[in-house]
The first five atom37 places (N, CA, C, CB, O) and aatype in JSON, in Angstrom:
{
  "aatype": [12, 11, 9, 17, 9, 0, 15, 3, 8, 1, 7, 10, 0, 10, 11, 6, 2, 10, 11, 15, 11, 13, 14, 5, 11, 3, 17, 5, 3, 10, 7, 14, 13, 15, 15, 0, 14, 19, 3, 18, 14, 3, 18, 0, 6, 11, 10, 4, 6, 5, 19, 11, 3, 10, 3, 5, 7, 19, 10, 19, 4, 7, 16, 7, 5, 7, 12, 19, 9, 11, 0, 2, 1, 18, 11, 8, 9, 1, 0, 0, 10, 4, 17, 2, 6, 5, 15, 19, 10, 10, 0, 1, 11, 8, 2, 2, 0, 2, 19, 10, 4, 10, 14, 7, 16, 10, 9, 15, 13, 3, 10, 4, 6, 11, 9, 13, 11, 9, 13, 2, 6, 16, 15, 13, 6, 6, 7, 1, 8, 10, 1, 1, 9, 5, 11, 10],
  "atom_mask": [
    [1, 1, 1, 1, 1],
    [1, 1, 1, 1, 1],
    [1, 1, 1, 1, 1],
    [1, 1, 1, 1, 1],
    [1, 1, 1, 1, 1],
    [1, 1, 1, 1, 1],
    [1, 1, 1, 1, 1],
    [1, 1, 1, 1, 1],
    [1, 1, 1, 1, 1],
    [1, 1, 1, 1, 1],
    [1, 1, 1, 0, 1],
    [1, 1, 1, 1, 1],
    [1, 1, 1, 1, 1],
    [1, 1, 1, 1, 1],
    [1, 1, 1, 1, 1],
    [1, 1, 1, 1, 1],
    [1, 1, 1, 1, 1],
    [1, 1, 1, 1, 1],
    [1, 1, 1, 1, 1],
    [1, 1, 1, 1, 1],
    [1, 1, 1, 1, 1],
    [1, 1, 1, 1, 1],
    [1, 1, 1, 1, 1],
    [1, 1, 1, 1, 1],
    [1, 1, 1, 1, 1],
    [1, 1, 1, 1, 1],
    [1, 1, 1, 1, 1],
    [1, 1, 1, 1, 1],
    [1, 1, 1, 1, 1],
    [1, 1, 1, 1, 1],
    [1, 1, 1, 0, 1],
    [1, 1, 1, 1, 1],
    [1, 1, 1, 1, 1],
    [1, 1, 1, 1, 1],
    [1, 1, 1, 1, 1],
    [1, 1, 1, 1, 1],
    [1, 1, 1, 1, 1],
    [1, 1, 1, 1, 1],
    [1, 1, 1, 1, 1],
    [1, 1, 1, 1, 1],
    [1, 1, 1, 1, 1],
    [1, 1, 1, 1, 1],
    [1, 1, 1, 1, 1],
    [1, 1, 1, 1, 1],
    [1, 1, 1, 1, 1],
    [1, 1, 1, 1, 1],
    [1, 1, 1, 1, 1],
    [1, 1, 1, 1, 1],
    [1, 1, 1, 1, 1],
    [1, 1, 1, 1, 1],
    [1, 1, 1, 1, 1],
    [1, 1, 1, 1, 1],
    [1, 1, 1, 1, 1],
    [1, 1, 1, 1, 1],
    [1, 1, 1, 1, 1],
    [1, 1, 1, 1, 1],
    [1, 1, 1, 0, 1],
    [1, 1, 1, 1, 1],
    [1, 1, 1, 1, 1],
    [1, 1, 1, 1, 1],
    [1, 1, 1, 1, 1],
    [1, 1, 1, 0, 1],
    [1, 1, 1, 1, 1],
    [1, 1, 1, 0, 1],
    [1, 1, 1, 1, 1],
    [1, 1, 1, 0, 1],
    [1, 1, 1, 1, 1],
    [1, 1, 1, 1, 1],
    [1, 1, 1, 1, 1],
    [1, 1, 1, 1, 1],
    [1, 1, 1, 1, 1],
    [1, 1, 1, 1, 1],
    [1, 1, 1, 1, 1],
    [1, 1, 1, 1, 1],
    [1, 1, 1, 1, 1],
    [1, 1, 1, 1, 1],
    [1, 1, 1, 1, 1],
    [1, 1, 1, 1, 1],
    [1, 1, 1, 1, 1],
    [1, 1, 1, 1, 1],
    [1, 1, 1, 1, 1],
    [1, 1, 1, 1, 1],
    [1, 1, 1, 1, 1],
    [1, 1, 1, 1, 1],
    [1, 1, 1, 1, 1],
    [1, 1, 1, 1, 1],
    [1, 1, 1, 1, 1],
    [1, 1, 1, 1, 1],
    [1, 1, 1, 1, 1],
    [1, 1, 1, 1, 1],
    [1, 1, 1, 1, 1],
    [1, 1, 1, 1, 1],
    [1, 1, 1, 1, 1],
    [1, 1, 1, 1, 1],
    [1, 1, 1, 1, 1],
    [1, 1, 1, 1, 1],
    [1, 1, 1, 1, 1],
    [1, 1, 1, 1, 1],
    [1, 1, 1, 1, 1],
    [1, 1, 1, 1, 1],
    [1, 1, 1, 1, 1],
    [1, 1, 1, 1, 1],
    [1, 1, 1, 1, 1],
    [1, 1, 1, 0, 1],
    [1, 1, 1, 1, 1],
    [1, 1, 1, 1, 1],
    [1, 1, 1, 1, 1],
    [1, 1, 1, 1, 1],
    [1, 1, 1, 1, 1],
    [1, 1, 1, 1, 1],
    [1, 1, 1, 1, 1],
    [1, 1, 1, 1, 1],
    [1, 1, 1, 1, 1],
    [1, 1, 1, 1, 1],
    [1, 1, 1, 1, 1],
    [1, 1, 1, 1, 1],
    [1, 1, 1, 1, 1],
    [1, 1, 1, 1, 1],
    [1, 1, 1, 1, 1],
    [1, 1, 1, 1, 1],
    [1, 1, 1, 1, 1],
    [1, 1, 1, 1, 1],
    [1, 1, 1, 1, 1],
    [1, 1, 1, 1, 1],
    [1, 1, 1, 1, 1],
    [1, 1, 1, 1, 1],
    [1, 1, 1, 0, 1],
    [1, 1, 1, 1, 1],
    [1, 1, 1, 1, 1],
    [1, 1, 1, 1, 1],
    [1, 1, 1, 1, 1],
    [1, 1, 1, 1, 1],
    [1, 1, 1, 1, 1],
    [1, 1, 1, 1, 1],
    [1, 1, 1, 1, 1],
    [1, 1, 1, 1, 1]
  ],
  "atom_positions": [
    [[153.16, 130.94, 122.57], [152.5, 130.99, 121.74], [152.9, 128.94, 121.53], [152.9, 132.4, 120.59], [153.93, 128.29, 121.72]],
    [[151.52, 128.56, 121.09], [151.55, 127.22, 120.62], [151.89, 127.33, 119.08], [150.15, 126.47, 120.93], [151.54, 128.24, 118.33]],
    [[152.62, 126.26, 118.76], [153.07, 125.95, 117.13], [152.2, 125.1, 117.35], [154.63, 125.47, 116.47], [152.16, 124.64, 118.49]],
    [[151.29, 124.66, 116.41], [150.43, 123.34, 115.67], [151.39, 122.85, 114.43], [148.67, 123.89, 114.95], [151.51, 123.53, 113.41]],
    [[152.15, 121.41, 114.64], [152.45, 120.88, 113.19], [151.96, 119.55, 112.96], [153.94, 120.84, 112.89], [151.48, 118.92, 113.9]],
    [[152.0, 119.06, 111.84], [151.3, 118.46, 111.49], [151.92, 117.7, 109.27], [149.94, 119.58, 111.96], [152.42, 118.32, 108.33]],
    [[151.68, 116.85, 109.34], [152.57, 116.33, 108.37], [152.04, 115.53, 107.43], [153.54, 115.67, 108.9], [150.89, 115.29, 107.82]],
    [[152.27, 114.86, 106.16], [152.04, 113.54, 105.77], [153.29, 112.47, 106.03], [151.68, 113.62, 104.29], [154.25, 112.66, 106.78]],
    [[153.02, 111.27, 105.18], [154.41, 110.57, 105.63], [155.71, 111.16, 104.77], [154.3, 108.82, 105.34], [156.89, 110.97, 105.03]],
    [[155.07, 112.02, 103.52], [156.32, 112.72, 103.08], [156.53, 113.52, 103.67], [156.47, 113.18, 102.0], [157.38, 114.33, 103.3]],
    [[156.05, 113.63, 104.55], [156.84, 115.5, 105.49], [156.88, 115.3, 106.7], [0.0, 0.0, 0.0], [156.83, 116.26, 107.48]],
    [[157.04, 113.2, 107.42], [157.47, 113.03, 108.57], [158.85, 113.24, 108.97], [157.15, 112.0, 108.83], [158.94, 113.7, 110.11]],
    [[160.04, 113.01, 108.32], [161.2, 113.35, 107.99], [161.02, 114.91, 108.44], [161.57, 112.96, 106.48], [160.56, 115.08, 109.57]],
    [[161.23, 115.62, 107.97], [161.45, 116.89, 108.16], [160.74, 117.8, 109.43], [161.12, 117.36, 106.95], [161.44, 118.58, 110.06]],
    [[159.04, 117.6, 109.78], [158.33, 117.81, 110.79], [159.46, 117.14, 111.9], [156.79, 117.16, 110.62], [159.93, 117.95, 112.7]],
    [[159.74, 116.27, 111.95], [160.75, 115.73, 113.23], [162.02, 116.21, 113.46], [161.08, 114.37, 113.14], [162.63, 116.27, 114.53]],
    [[162.36, 116.57, 112.29], [163.85, 117.52, 112.47], [163.2, 118.76, 113.0], [164.88, 117.93, 110.85], [163.56, 119.15, 114.11]],
    [[162.15, 119.52, 112.27], [162.38, 120.65, 112.92], [161.92, 120.83, 114.52], [161.78, 121.59, 112.1], [162.18, 121.85, 115.16]],
    [[161.37, 119.95, 114.96], [160.68, 120.06, 116.23], [162.6, 119.78, 117.42], [158.97, 118.4, 116.31], [163.01, 120.35, 118.43]],
    [[163.21, 118.6, 116.51], [164.38, 118.1, 117.03], [165.03, 119.62, 117.26], [165.23, 116.94, 115.98], [165.24, 119.91, 118.43]],
    [[165.31, 120.47, 116.39], [166.22, 121.68, 115.93], [166.31, 122.44, 117.15], [165.63, 122.63, 114.67], [167.32, 122.62, 117.83]],
    [[164.38, 123.13, 117.47], [164.21, 123.98, 117.77], [163.11, 123.53, 119.39], [163.81, 124.74, 116.47], [162.02, 124.04, 119.67]],
    [[163.86, 122.46, 120.19], [163.25, 122.15, 121.47], [162.59, 123.13, 121.99], [164.1, 121.74, 122.38], [161.46, 122.82, 122.37]],
    [[162.96, 124.46, 122.17], [162.57, 125.22, 123.63], [161.0, 125.35, 122.7], [163.72, 127.13, 124.31], [160.16, 125.58, 123.57]],
    [[160.42, 125.31, 121.53], [158.98, 125.85, 120.93], [157.49, 124.79, 121.71], [159.1, 125.56, 118.79], [157.45, 123.56, 121.79]],
    [[156.94, 125.29, 121.96], [156.0, 124.63, 122.27], [154.88, 124.04, 121.12], [155.51, 125.4, 123.19], [153.81, 124.42, 120.63]],
    [[155.67, 123.04, 121.01], [155.03, 122.07, 119.67], [153.84, 121.6, 120.16], [155.95, 120.65, 119.14], [153.56, 121.8, 121.34]],
    [[152.91, 120.86, 119.24], [151.45, 120.52, 119.38], [151.42, 119.81, 117.88], [150.28, 121.99, 119.66], [150.91, 120.15, 116.82]],
    [[152.24, 118.63, 118.31], [152.35, 117.77, 117.49], [151.22, 116.53, 117.1], [153.42, 117.38, 117.89], [151.06, 115.53, 117.81]],
    [[150.2, 116.9, 115.33], [149.38, 116.28, 115.07], [149.39, 114.75, 114.56], [148.94, 117.01, 114.47], [148.54, 113.88, 114.67]],
    [[150.72, 114.74, 113.93], [150.66, 113.21, 113.25], [151.5, 114.01, 112.28], [0.0, 0.0, 0.0], [152.07, 115.11, 112.29]],
    [[151.31, 112.78, 111.24], [151.38, 111.42, 111.48], [152.81, 110.78, 112.54], [151.4, 110.84, 109.93], [153.92, 111.28, 112.43]],
    [[152.64, 110.08, 113.14], [153.7, 109.42, 114.06], [154.56, 108.16, 113.43], [152.93, 108.9, 115.37], [155.47, 107.58, 114.01]],
    [[154.27, 108.0, 112.71], [154.88, 106.69, 111.43], [154.36, 107.06, 109.84], [154.02, 104.79, 111.83], [153.61, 107.94, 109.44]],
    [[155.19, 105.86, 109.05], [156.01, 106.83, 108.07], [154.89, 105.82, 107.1], [158.22, 106.82, 107.9], [154.97, 105.76, 105.87]],
    [[154.0, 105.18, 107.81], [153.13, 104.72, 107.07], [151.85, 105.66, 105.87], [152.6, 104.02, 108.12], [151.44, 106.71, 106.37]],
    [[151.39, 105.39, 104.73], [150.89, 106.01, 103.89], [149.68, 106.4, 104.86], [150.73, 105.28, 102.57], [149.01, 105.56, 105.47]],
    [[149.35, 108.87, 104.96], [147.84, 108.89, 105.04], [147.98, 109.76, 103.85], [146.97, 109.47, 106.5], [149.03, 110.03, 103.26]],
    [[146.51, 110.26, 103.52], [146.2, 111.57, 103.74], [146.21, 113.28, 103.52], [146.41, 111.44, 104.31], [145.5, 114.08, 104.13]],
    [[146.8, 113.46, 102.9], [147.27, 115.58, 103.89], [146.53, 116.16, 104.19], [147.91, 116.97, 103.24], [146.69, 116.76, 105.25]],
    [[145.24, 116.35, 103.39], [143.76, 116.81, 104.21], [143.77, 116.58, 104.91], [142.61, 116.59, 104.09], [143.75, 117.54, 105.68]],
    [[143.81, 115.55, 105.43], [143.17, 115.12, 106.63], [144.04, 115.89, 107.96], [143.2, 113.35, 106.65], [143.6, 116.39, 109.0]],
    [[145.53, 115.74, 107.43], [146.25, 116.29, 108.94], [146.13, 118.06, 108.46], [148.44, 115.55, 109.28], [146.52, 118.76, 109.39]],
    [[145.85, 118.58, 107.7], [145.74, 119.71, 107.38], [144.62, 120.2, 108.16], [145.67, 119.83, 106.07], [144.64, 121.05, 109.04]],
    [[143.44, 119.4, 107.6], [142.0, 120.21, 108.44], [142.2, 119.8, 110.3], [140.01, 119.22, 107.66], [141.59, 120.51, 111.1]],
    [[143.17, 118.51, 110.86], [143.48, 118.46, 112.18], [143.57, 120.13, 112.41], [144.89, 117.5, 112.5], [142.77, 120.86, 113.0]],
    [[145.17, 120.54, 111.58], [145.6, 121.83, 112.19], [145.36, 123.54, 112.34], [146.45, 121.76, 111.85], [145.58, 124.58, 112.96]],
    [[144.6, 122.72, 111.01], [143.55, 124.49, 110.8], [142.08, 124.39, 111.82], [142.7, 124.74, 108.55], [141.2, 125.23, 111.68]],
    [[141.98, 123.48, 112.64], [141.05, 123.5, 113.7], [141.36, 123.99, 115.21], [140.66, 122.23, 113.75], [140.71, 124.4, 116.18]],
    [[143.35, 123.61, 114.7], [143.62, 124.02, 116.76], [143.99, 125.48, 116.11], [145.49, 122.92, 118.14], [143.72, 126.3, 116.99]],
    [[144.4, 126.03, 115.14], [144.77, 127.11, 115.03], [143.98, 127.96, 115.29], [145.19, 127.27, 114.14], [142.79, 127.75, 115.05]],
    [[144.42, 129.25, 115.88], [143.88, 129.91, 117.17], [144.48, 131.05, 117.22], [144.08, 129.2, 118.46], [145.7, 131.1, 117.41]],
    [[143.5, 132.51, 117.02], [144.19, 134.09, 117.89], [145.88, 133.83, 117.59], [143.82, 134.14, 120.2], [146.01, 133.51, 116.41]],
    [[147.17, 133.89, 118.31], [148.63, 134.25, 118.34], [149.17, 132.43, 117.52], [149.32, 134.71, 120.48], [150.13, 132.21, 116.79]],
    [[148.38, 131.72, 117.89], [148.79, 130.42, 117.37], [149.99, 130.84, 115.91], [147.13, 129.48, 116.87], [150.15, 131.96, 115.42]],
    [[150.7, 129.51, 115.46], [151.02, 129.83, 114.56], [151.18, 127.76, 114.2], [152.27, 131.15, 114.66], [151.32, 126.85, 115.02]],
    [[151.1, 127.69, 112.83], [150.99, 126.07, 112.06], [152.2, 125.96, 111.12], [0.0, 0.0, 0.0], [152.78, 126.77, 110.4]],
    [[152.38, 124.51, 111.44], [153.27, 124.38, 110.59], [152.74, 122.82, 109.46], [154.74, 124.3, 111.56], [152.41, 121.67, 109.73]],
    [[152.88, 123.44, 108.43], [152.27, 121.93, 107.55], [152.95, 121.7, 106.61], [150.85, 121.88, 106.87], [153.26, 122.63, 105.87]],
    [[153.49, 120.18, 106.31], [154.82, 119.79, 105.59], [154.07, 118.45, 105.0], [156.4, 119.51, 106.71], [153.76, 117.38, 105.53]],
    [[153.92, 118.97, 103.62], [154.1, 117.4, 102.55], [154.9, 117.53, 101.16], [152.41, 116.79, 101.96], [155.3, 118.59, 100.66]],
    [[155.02, 116.35, 100.68], [156.33, 116.45, 99.99], [156.38, 117.67, 98.7], [0.0, 0.0, 0.0], [157.45, 117.97, 98.18]],
    [[155.29, 118.18, 98.37], [155.38, 119.81, 97.73], [154.81, 121.03, 98.74], [154.33, 119.92, 96.22], [154.68, 122.22, 98.45]],
    [[154.59, 120.53, 99.7], [153.78, 121.72, 100.25], [152.48, 121.49, 99.82], [0.0, 0.0, 0.0], [151.63, 121.15, 100.64]],
    [[152.15, 121.69, 98.29], [151.04, 122.23, 98.14], [149.69, 121.75, 98.29], [151.14, 122.59, 97.25], [148.76, 122.51, 98.57]],
    [[149.49, 120.17, 98.05], [148.52, 120.44, 98.5], [148.05, 120.41, 100.29], [0.0, 0.0, 0.0], [146.93, 119.97, 100.56]],
    [[148.84, 120.82, 101.26], [148.51, 121.38, 102.58], [148.57, 122.72, 102.22], [149.44, 120.99, 103.8], [147.61, 123.28, 102.76]],
    [[149.19, 123.45, 101.61], [148.84, 125.07, 101.69], [147.57, 125.63, 100.81], [150.19, 125.93, 101.12], [147.11, 126.77, 100.99]],
    [[146.95, 124.54, 99.67], [145.67, 124.66, 98.95], [144.12, 124.17, 100.19], [145.9, 123.41, 97.41], [143.03, 124.72, 100.36]],
    [[144.67, 123.12, 100.72], [144.06, 122.53, 102.15], [143.68, 123.5, 103.06], [145.04, 121.67, 102.94], [142.51, 123.87, 103.1]],
    [[144.6, 124.0, 103.86], [144.93, 125.48, 104.36], [144.08, 126.45, 104.22], [145.99, 126.02, 103.8], [143.31, 126.78, 105.12]],
    [[144.13, 126.96, 103.19], [143.13, 127.77, 102.98], [141.78, 128.01, 102.62], [143.43, 128.15, 102.54], [141.31, 129.08, 102.23]],
    [[141.15, 126.84, 102.81], [140.59, 126.94, 103.01], [139.17, 127.5, 104.11], [141.04, 126.51, 102.61], [137.96, 127.7, 104.03]],
    [[140.37, 127.57, 105.2], [139.25, 128.21, 106.32], [139.82, 129.6, 106.49], [139.15, 127.33, 107.99], [140.96, 130.05, 106.38]],
    [[138.47, 130.22, 106.85], [138.59, 131.99, 107.1], [139.81, 132.19, 107.94], [137.17, 132.77, 108.04], [140.73, 132.73, 107.34]],
    [[140.0, 131.92, 109.01], [140.98, 132.23, 109.79], [142.33, 131.8, 109.75], [140.62, 132.01, 110.75], [143.05, 131.85, 110.75]],
    [[142.76, 131.33, 108.49], [143.92, 131.01, 108.25], [145.08, 132.04, 107.06], [143.58, 129.63, 107.84], [144.48, 132.95, 106.5]],
    [[145.73, 131.98, 106.91], [146.61, 132.36, 106.41], [147.96, 131.83, 105.86], [146.65, 132.98, 106.99], [149.08, 132.25, 106.16]],
    [[147.59, 130.63, 104.84], [148.89, 129.65, 105.02], [149.91, 130.07, 103.4], [148.19, 127.54, 105.1], [149.49, 129.83, 102.27]],
    [[151.02, 130.59, 103.66], [151.91, 130.19, 103.02], [152.8, 129.65, 102.62], [152.04, 130.38, 102.93], [153.66, 129.77, 103.49]],
    [[153.34, 128.84, 101.43], [154.15, 127.58, 100.82], [155.33, 128.56, 100.89], [153.67, 126.78, 99.1], [155.22, 129.69, 100.41]],
    [[156.55, 128.11, 101.52], [157.1, 128.93, 101.23], [158.75, 128.11, 100.93], [156.8, 130.01, 102.29], [158.93, 127.18, 101.72]],
    [[159.78, 128.32, 100.06], [160.13, 127.75, 100.03], [162.35, 127.82, 99.95], [159.1, 127.41, 99.31], [163.37, 127.14, 99.9]],
    [[161.6, 129.78, 100.01], [163.44, 130.4, 100.35], [162.96, 131.37, 101.36], [164.57, 131.39, 98.78], [161.78, 131.49, 101.67]],
    [[164.0, 132.1, 101.89], [163.92, 133.11, 103.17], [163.05, 133.96, 102.29], [165.5, 133.92, 103.9], [161.86, 134.05, 102.62]],
    [[163.4, 134.49, 101.37], [162.34, 135.85, 101.0], [161.15, 135.55, 100.92], [162.52, 136.58, 99.7], [160.35, 136.42, 101.3]],
    [[160.57, 134.2, 100.38], [158.94, 134.59, 100.19], [158.88, 134.22, 101.71], [157.74, 133.56, 98.89], [158.86, 135.22, 102.42]],
    [[158.86, 133.22, 102.26], [158.73, 133.46, 103.91], [158.74, 134.78, 105.0], [159.78, 132.78, 104.37], [157.96, 134.99, 105.93]],
    [[159.9, 135.6, 104.53], [160.24, 136.67, 104.57], [158.5, 137.83, 104.58], [161.39, 136.68, 103.28], [157.81, 138.53, 105.31]],
    [[158.59, 137.42, 103.48], [157.27, 138.15, 102.5], [155.87, 138.29, 103.3], [156.86, 137.08, 101.02], [155.18, 139.26, 103.6]],
    [[155.71, 136.36, 103.58], [154.82, 136.37, 103.98], [154.4, 136.71, 105.35], [154.61, 135.56, 103.64], [153.3, 137.24, 105.55]],
    [[155.12, 136.48, 106.19], [154.43, 137.1, 107.38], [155.24, 138.89, 107.37], [154.83, 135.93, 109.07], [155.54, 139.13, 108.54]],
    [[155.6, 139.96, 106.57], [155.59, 140.75, 107.13], [154.48, 141.15, 106.21], [156.75, 141.36, 107.44], [153.62, 141.87, 106.73]],
    [[154.25, 140.73, 104.52], [152.83, 141.62, 104.23], [151.96, 140.59, 103.84], [152.87, 142.85, 102.97], [151.12, 140.98, 103.04]],
    [[151.86, 139.01, 104.25], [150.33, 138.7, 104.5], [150.14, 138.51, 105.44], [149.71, 137.82, 104.0], [149.12, 137.84, 105.3]],
    [[150.43, 138.6, 107.17], [150.84, 137.78, 107.86], [149.98, 136.49, 108.03], [151.11, 138.4, 108.88], [148.89, 136.27, 108.55]],
    [[150.77, 135.84, 107.46], [150.68, 134.15, 106.88], [150.85, 133.8, 108.95], [152.68, 133.32, 105.25], [151.61, 134.18, 109.84]],
    [[149.72, 132.94, 108.87], [149.83, 132.47, 110.51], [150.28, 130.53, 110.31], [147.75, 132.82, 111.56], [150.43, 129.77, 111.26]],
    [[150.4, 130.15, 108.84], [150.06, 129.03, 108.66], [151.58, 128.62, 107.72], [148.49, 128.96, 107.99], [151.4, 128.69, 106.51]],
    [[152.94, 128.23, 108.13], [153.79, 127.96, 107.04], [153.56, 126.34, 106.46], [155.33, 128.26, 107.58], [153.51, 125.29, 107.11]],
    [[153.49, 126.47, 105.55], [153.23, 125.34, 104.88], [154.68, 124.76, 103.45], [151.58, 125.79, 104.22], [154.94, 125.26, 102.35]],
    [[155.31, 123.52, 104.21], [156.97, 123.55, 103.28], [157.03, 121.89, 102.53], [158.79, 123.77, 104.77], [156.46, 120.81, 102.72]],
    [[157.98, 122.42, 101.68], [158.15, 121.56, 100.47], [158.49, 120.18, 101.35], [159.48, 122.15, 99.29], [159.05, 120.81, 102.25]],
    [[158.61, 118.78, 101.81], [159.35, 118.34, 102.6], [160.51, 117.1, 101.95], [0.0, 0.0, 0.0], [161.33, 116.29, 102.37]],
    [[159.9, 117.62, 100.57], [161.08, 116.53, 99.94], [161.8, 117.46, 98.81], [160.31, 114.89, 99.11], [162.61, 116.81, 98.14]],
    [[161.72, 118.4, 98.56], [162.23, 119.47, 97.14], [163.18, 120.67, 98.15], [160.37, 120.51, 96.02], [163.75, 121.59, 97.56]],
    [[163.26, 120.59, 99.25], [164.46, 121.58, 99.82], [165.09, 120.84, 100.8], [163.99, 123.01, 100.5], [164.79, 119.68, 101.08]],
    [[166.41, 121.79, 101.6], [167.07, 120.96, 102.35], [166.46, 121.14, 104.06], [168.67, 121.3, 102.08], [165.77, 122.07, 104.46]],
    [[166.74, 120.47, 104.51], [166.47, 120.25, 106.19], [166.98, 121.76, 106.88], [167.61, 118.71, 106.94], [166.35, 122.62, 107.5]],
    [[168.36, 121.65, 106.49], [169.0, 123.03, 106.39], [167.94, 124.4, 105.84], [170.29, 122.8, 105.28], [167.77, 125.33, 106.63]],
    [[167.36, 124.44, 104.63], [167.1, 125.28, 104.31], [165.34, 125.91, 104.93], [167.49, 124.99, 103.03], [164.83, 127.03, 104.85]],
    [[164.88, 124.72, 105.47], [163.76, 124.67, 106.01], [164.05, 125.02, 107.22], [163.11, 123.56, 105.88], [163.45, 126.09, 107.39]],
    [[164.54, 124.8, 108.04], [165.03, 125.45, 109.54], [165.47, 126.47, 109.6], [165.95, 124.9, 110.23], [165.31, 126.89, 110.74]],
    [[166.23, 127.53, 108.67], [166.63, 128.41, 108.57], [164.91, 129.16, 107.77], [168.16, 128.22, 107.9], [164.75, 130.3, 108.19]],
    [[163.58, 128.63, 106.62], [162.9, 129.06, 106.44], [161.69, 129.38, 108.09], [162.71, 128.34, 105.26], [161.0, 130.4, 108.2]],
    [[161.71, 128.71, 108.72], [161.4, 127.94, 110.04], [161.71, 129.39, 111.11], [162.65, 126.27, 110.34], [160.78, 130.18, 111.25]],
    [[162.44, 129.54, 111.5], [163.25, 130.77, 112.41], [162.88, 132.06, 111.41], [165.32, 130.49, 112.59], [162.86, 133.11, 112.05]],
    [[162.69, 132.17, 110.5], [161.96, 133.51, 110.01], [160.78, 133.66, 110.32], [161.89, 133.73, 108.7], [160.62, 134.44, 111.25]],
    [[159.74, 133.13, 109.84], [158.5, 132.44, 109.89], [158.47, 133.03, 111.05], [158.29, 130.89, 109.74], [158.23, 134.24, 111.03]],
    [[158.7, 132.4, 112.28], [158.64, 132.34, 113.75], [159.42, 133.9, 114.42], [159.54, 130.76, 114.25], [158.58, 134.33, 115.21]],
    [[159.99, 134.34, 114.42], [160.72, 135.56, 114.64], [160.03, 136.64, 113.99], [162.1, 135.48, 114.17], [160.05, 137.67, 114.67]],
    [[159.24, 136.77, 112.53], [159.22, 137.94, 111.88], [158.03, 137.96, 111.94], [159.8, 138.14, 110.67], [157.29, 137.0, 111.73]],
    [[157.62, 139.33, 112.32], [156.04, 140.36, 111.95], [155.57, 140.64, 111.53], [155.58, 141.09, 111.96], [156.14, 140.68, 110.44]],
    [[154.21, 141.2, 111.39], [153.79, 141.7, 110.66], [153.46, 142.91, 110.03], [153.4, 141.36, 110.8], [152.25, 143.12, 110.03]],
    [[154.1, 143.71, 109.53], [154.27, 145.51, 108.95], [152.87, 145.86, 109.58], [154.34, 145.94, 106.77], [152.85, 146.65, 110.53]],
    [[151.81, 145.37, 109.17], [150.3, 146.09, 109.6], [150.83, 147.53, 107.83], [150.26, 147.13, 112.28], [151.44, 147.32, 106.79]],
    [[150.29, 148.56, 108.28], [150.08, 149.82, 107.81], [149.17, 148.8, 106.61], [0.0, 0.0, 0.0], [148.34, 147.9, 106.74]],
    [[149.95, 149.62, 105.16], [149.24, 149.27, 104.24], [148.65, 147.95, 103.85], [149.77, 149.64, 103.51], [147.63, 147.67, 103.22]],
    [[149.41, 147.37, 104.28], [149.23, 145.52, 104.12], [147.54, 145.05, 105.13], [151.19, 144.45, 105.26], [146.79, 144.11, 104.86]],
    [[147.35, 146.07, 106.27], [146.58, 145.15, 106.76], [145.38, 145.96, 106.02], [146.62, 144.87, 108.46], [144.5, 145.47, 106.72]],
    [[144.9, 146.53, 105.44], [143.92, 146.73, 104.77], [143.4, 145.83, 103.75], [144.11, 147.73, 104.37], [142.18, 145.73, 103.62]],
    [[144.39, 144.99, 102.8], [144.74, 143.6, 102.13], [144.32, 142.79, 102.38], [145.68, 143.13, 102.12], [143.35, 142.26, 101.83]],
    [[145.24, 142.25, 103.79], [144.78, 141.21, 104.64], [143.13, 141.13, 105.0], [145.6, 141.39, 105.92], [142.47, 140.11, 104.82]],
    [[142.6, 142.37, 105.53], [140.89, 142.3, 105.91], [140.42, 142.16, 104.66], [140.09, 143.68, 106.69], [139.19, 142.21, 104.73]],
    [[140.79, 142.0, 103.48], [140.08, 141.67, 102.52], [139.72, 140.21, 101.82], [140.54, 142.36, 101.83], [138.89, 139.9, 100.97]],
    [[140.71, 139.46, 102.54], [140.86, 138.57, 102.39], [139.74, 137.76, 103.26], [142.07, 138.47, 102.49], [139.72, 136.52, 103.24]]
  ]
}
């Protein structure tokens, strides 16, 4: 499974940290690659155009809000802004989120690593949730 990842300049450090902590993953990094200011919608768009079928995506900006707003404009994307372990667990189990949005400046790297691990390893429960997902 490919994991597409992108950020803005405020999420760059967290993006690089995640890649270094999970080197075994098939990361597809869409940038940016420096701390020069960039516009987060441009990077969310790049990622959303790449995520297909069983792929996952990770978007990081300062608060995560801008990324999740832009990402959810795409019909095939179910992006979730996650800030703790419970929020990501439910986003995967109940909402079948395929793009994880993280607040790069509001929570610790350690917590972001835990959130990513749960996102990557948790399956969609289907059942009663499938009917609801189909309405999205």
